[in-house]
Amino acid sequence: MKLINNDVNGNPRFVVHFYDILNDGEGEGLTMLERYDLAVKKARKIGGKIYRGKDFGGCMVFQSYNIQQTINLIKGI
């Protein structure tokens, strides 16, 4: 997890690599692209989006004032 600049409205954001969204052993036997798609689907369920910046590749971005609660949601999906 890495904090990044706030959005245009001042809301705090952070990025998480897609491997951190997948549970242990999840996506085993899948290609890298299929694992990424699985992580994208899981992230979208809790409000995450694909990070399109140049700084971090393969990351999802979350907007949250309560980062610990968002991390718990990520672990729970």
mmCIF file of C-alpha atoms in Angstrom:
data_model
loop_
_atom_site.group_PDB
_atom_site.id
_atom_site.type_symbol
_atom_site.label_atom_id
_atom_site.label_comp_id
_atom_site.label_asym_id
_atom_site.label_seq_id
_atom_site.Cartn_x
_atom_site.Cartn_y
_atom_site.Cartn_z
ATOM 1 C CA MET A 1 0.000 0.000 0.000
ATOM 2 C CA LYS A 2 1.266 3.451 -0.907
ATOM 3 C CA LEU A 3 -0.377 6.809 -0.298
ATOM 4 C CA ILE A 4 -0.582 8.999 -3.392
ATOM 5 C CA ASN A 5 -1.722 12.563 -4.056
ATOM 6 C CA ASN A 6 -5.300 13.448 -3.218
ATOM 7 C CA ASP A 7 -7.866 13.632 -5.980
ATOM 8 C CA VAL A 8 -9.127 16.970 -7.347
ATOM 9 C CA ASN A 9 -11.674 17.200 -4.511
ATOM 10 C CA GLY A 10 -9.061 16.660 -1.805
ATOM 11 C CA ASN A 11 -10.018 13.084 -0.965
ATOM 12 C CA PRO A 12 -7.108 10.870 0.165
ATOM 13 C CA ARG A 13 -6.142 7.997 -2.114
ATOM 14 C CA PHE A 14 -3.817 5.021 -1.953
ATOM 15 C CA VAL A 15 -2.733 2.297 -4.348
ATOM 16 C CA VAL A 16 -2.469 -1.432 -3.764
ATOM 17 C CA HIS A 17 -0.760 -3.926 -6.078
ATOM 18 C CA PHE A 18 -3.169 -6.439 -7.543
ATOM 19 C CA TYR A 19 -1.319 -9.364 -5.917
ATOM 20 C CA ASP A 20 -2.227 -7.899 -2.518
ATOM 21 C CA ILE A 21 -5.921 -8.070 -3.402
ATOM 22 C CA LEU A 22 -5.817 -11.782 -4.186
ATOM 23 C CA ASN A 23 -5.976 -14.250 -1.308
ATOM 24 C CA ASP A 24 -3.246 -16.862 -0.838
ATOM 25 C CA GLY A 25 -3.532 -19.495 -3.556
ATOM 26 C CA GLU A 26 -6.310 -17.646 -5.336
ATOM 27 C CA GLY A 27 -5.921 -17.628 -9.083
ATOM 28 C CA GLU A 28 -3.577 -20.585 -9.041
ATOM 29 C CA GLY A 29 -3.357 -22.114 -12.494
ATOM 30 C CA LEU A 30 -4.467 -18.887 -14.148
ATOM 31 C CA THR A 31 -2.374 -16.709 -16.416
ATOM 32 C CA MET A 32 -1.101 -13.367 -15.176
ATOM 33 C CA LEU A 33 -3.760 -11.489 -17.166
ATOM 34 C CA GLU A 34 -6.526 -13.671 -15.740
ATOM 35 C CA ARG A 35 -5.245 -13.051 -12.194
ATOM 36 C CA TYR A 36 -5.195 -9.314 -12.887
ATOM 37 C CA ASP A 37 -8.785 -9.436 -14.179
ATOM 38 C CA LEU A 38 -9.844 -11.344 -11.065
ATOM 39 C CA ALA A 39 -8.217 -8.713 -8.834
ATOM 40 C CA VAL A 40 -9.914 -5.909 -10.796
ATOM 41 C CA LYS A 41 -13.326 -7.520 -10.285
ATOM 42 C CA LYS A 42 -12.691 -7.921 -6.562
ATOM 43 C CA ALA A 43 -11.436 -4.344 -6.191
ATOM 44 C CA ARG A 44 -14.439 -2.908 -7.995
ATOM 45 C CA LYS A 45 -16.781 -4.622 -5.528
ATOM 46 C CA ILE A 46 -15.441 -2.387 -2.766
ATOM 47 C CA GLY A 47 -14.934 0.809 -4.767
ATOM 48 C CA GLY A 48 -11.449 0.291 -6.208
ATOM 49 C CA LYS A 49 -10.421 1.341 -9.688
ATOM 50 C CA ILE A 50 -7.525 0.593 -12.006
ATOM 51 C CA TYR A 51 -4.650 2.976 -11.339
ATOM 52 C CA ARG A 52 -3.734 4.600 -14.644
ATOM 53 C CA GLY A 53 -0.799 6.707 -13.486
ATOM 54 C CA LYS A 54 2.748 6.080 -14.655
ATOM 55 C CA ASP A 55 4.216 5.655 -11.175
ATOM 56 C CA PHE A 56 2.863 2.197 -10.329
ATOM 57 C CA GLY A 57 2.040 -0.626 -12.716
ATOM 58 C CA GLY A 58 -0.548 -3.273 -11.936
ATOM 59 C CA CYS A 59 -2.147 -1.349 -9.087
ATOM 60 C CA MET A 60 -5.656 -0.524 -7.961
ATOM 61 C CA VAL A 61 -6.496 2.854 -6.452
ATOM 62 C CA PHE A 62 -8.843 3.333 -3.508
ATOM 63 C CA GLN A 63 -10.266 6.583 -2.172
ATOM 64 C CA SER A 64 -10.799 6.484 1.560
ATOM 65 C CA TYR A 65 -10.625 8.562 4.719
ATOM 66 C CA ASN A 66 -10.472 5.377 6.803
ATOM 67 C CA ILE A 67 -7.594 3.424 5.278
ATOM 68 C CA GLN A 68 -7.653 0.669 7.924
ATOM 69 C CA GLN A 69 -11.315 -0.080 7.195
ATOM 70 C CA THR A 70 -10.575 -0.257 3.465
ATOM 71 C CA ILE A 71 -7.659 -2.617 4.101
ATOM 72 C CA ASN A 72 -9.987 -4.841 6.140
ATOM 73 C CA LEU A 73 -12.459 -4.839 3.244
ATOM 74 C CA ILE A 74 -9.684 -5.837 0.843
ATOM 75 C CA LYS A 75 -8.695 -8.735 3.109
ATOM 76 C CA GLY A 76 -12.341 -9.790 3.436
ATOM 77 C CA ILE A 77 -13.150 -10.124 -0.251
#
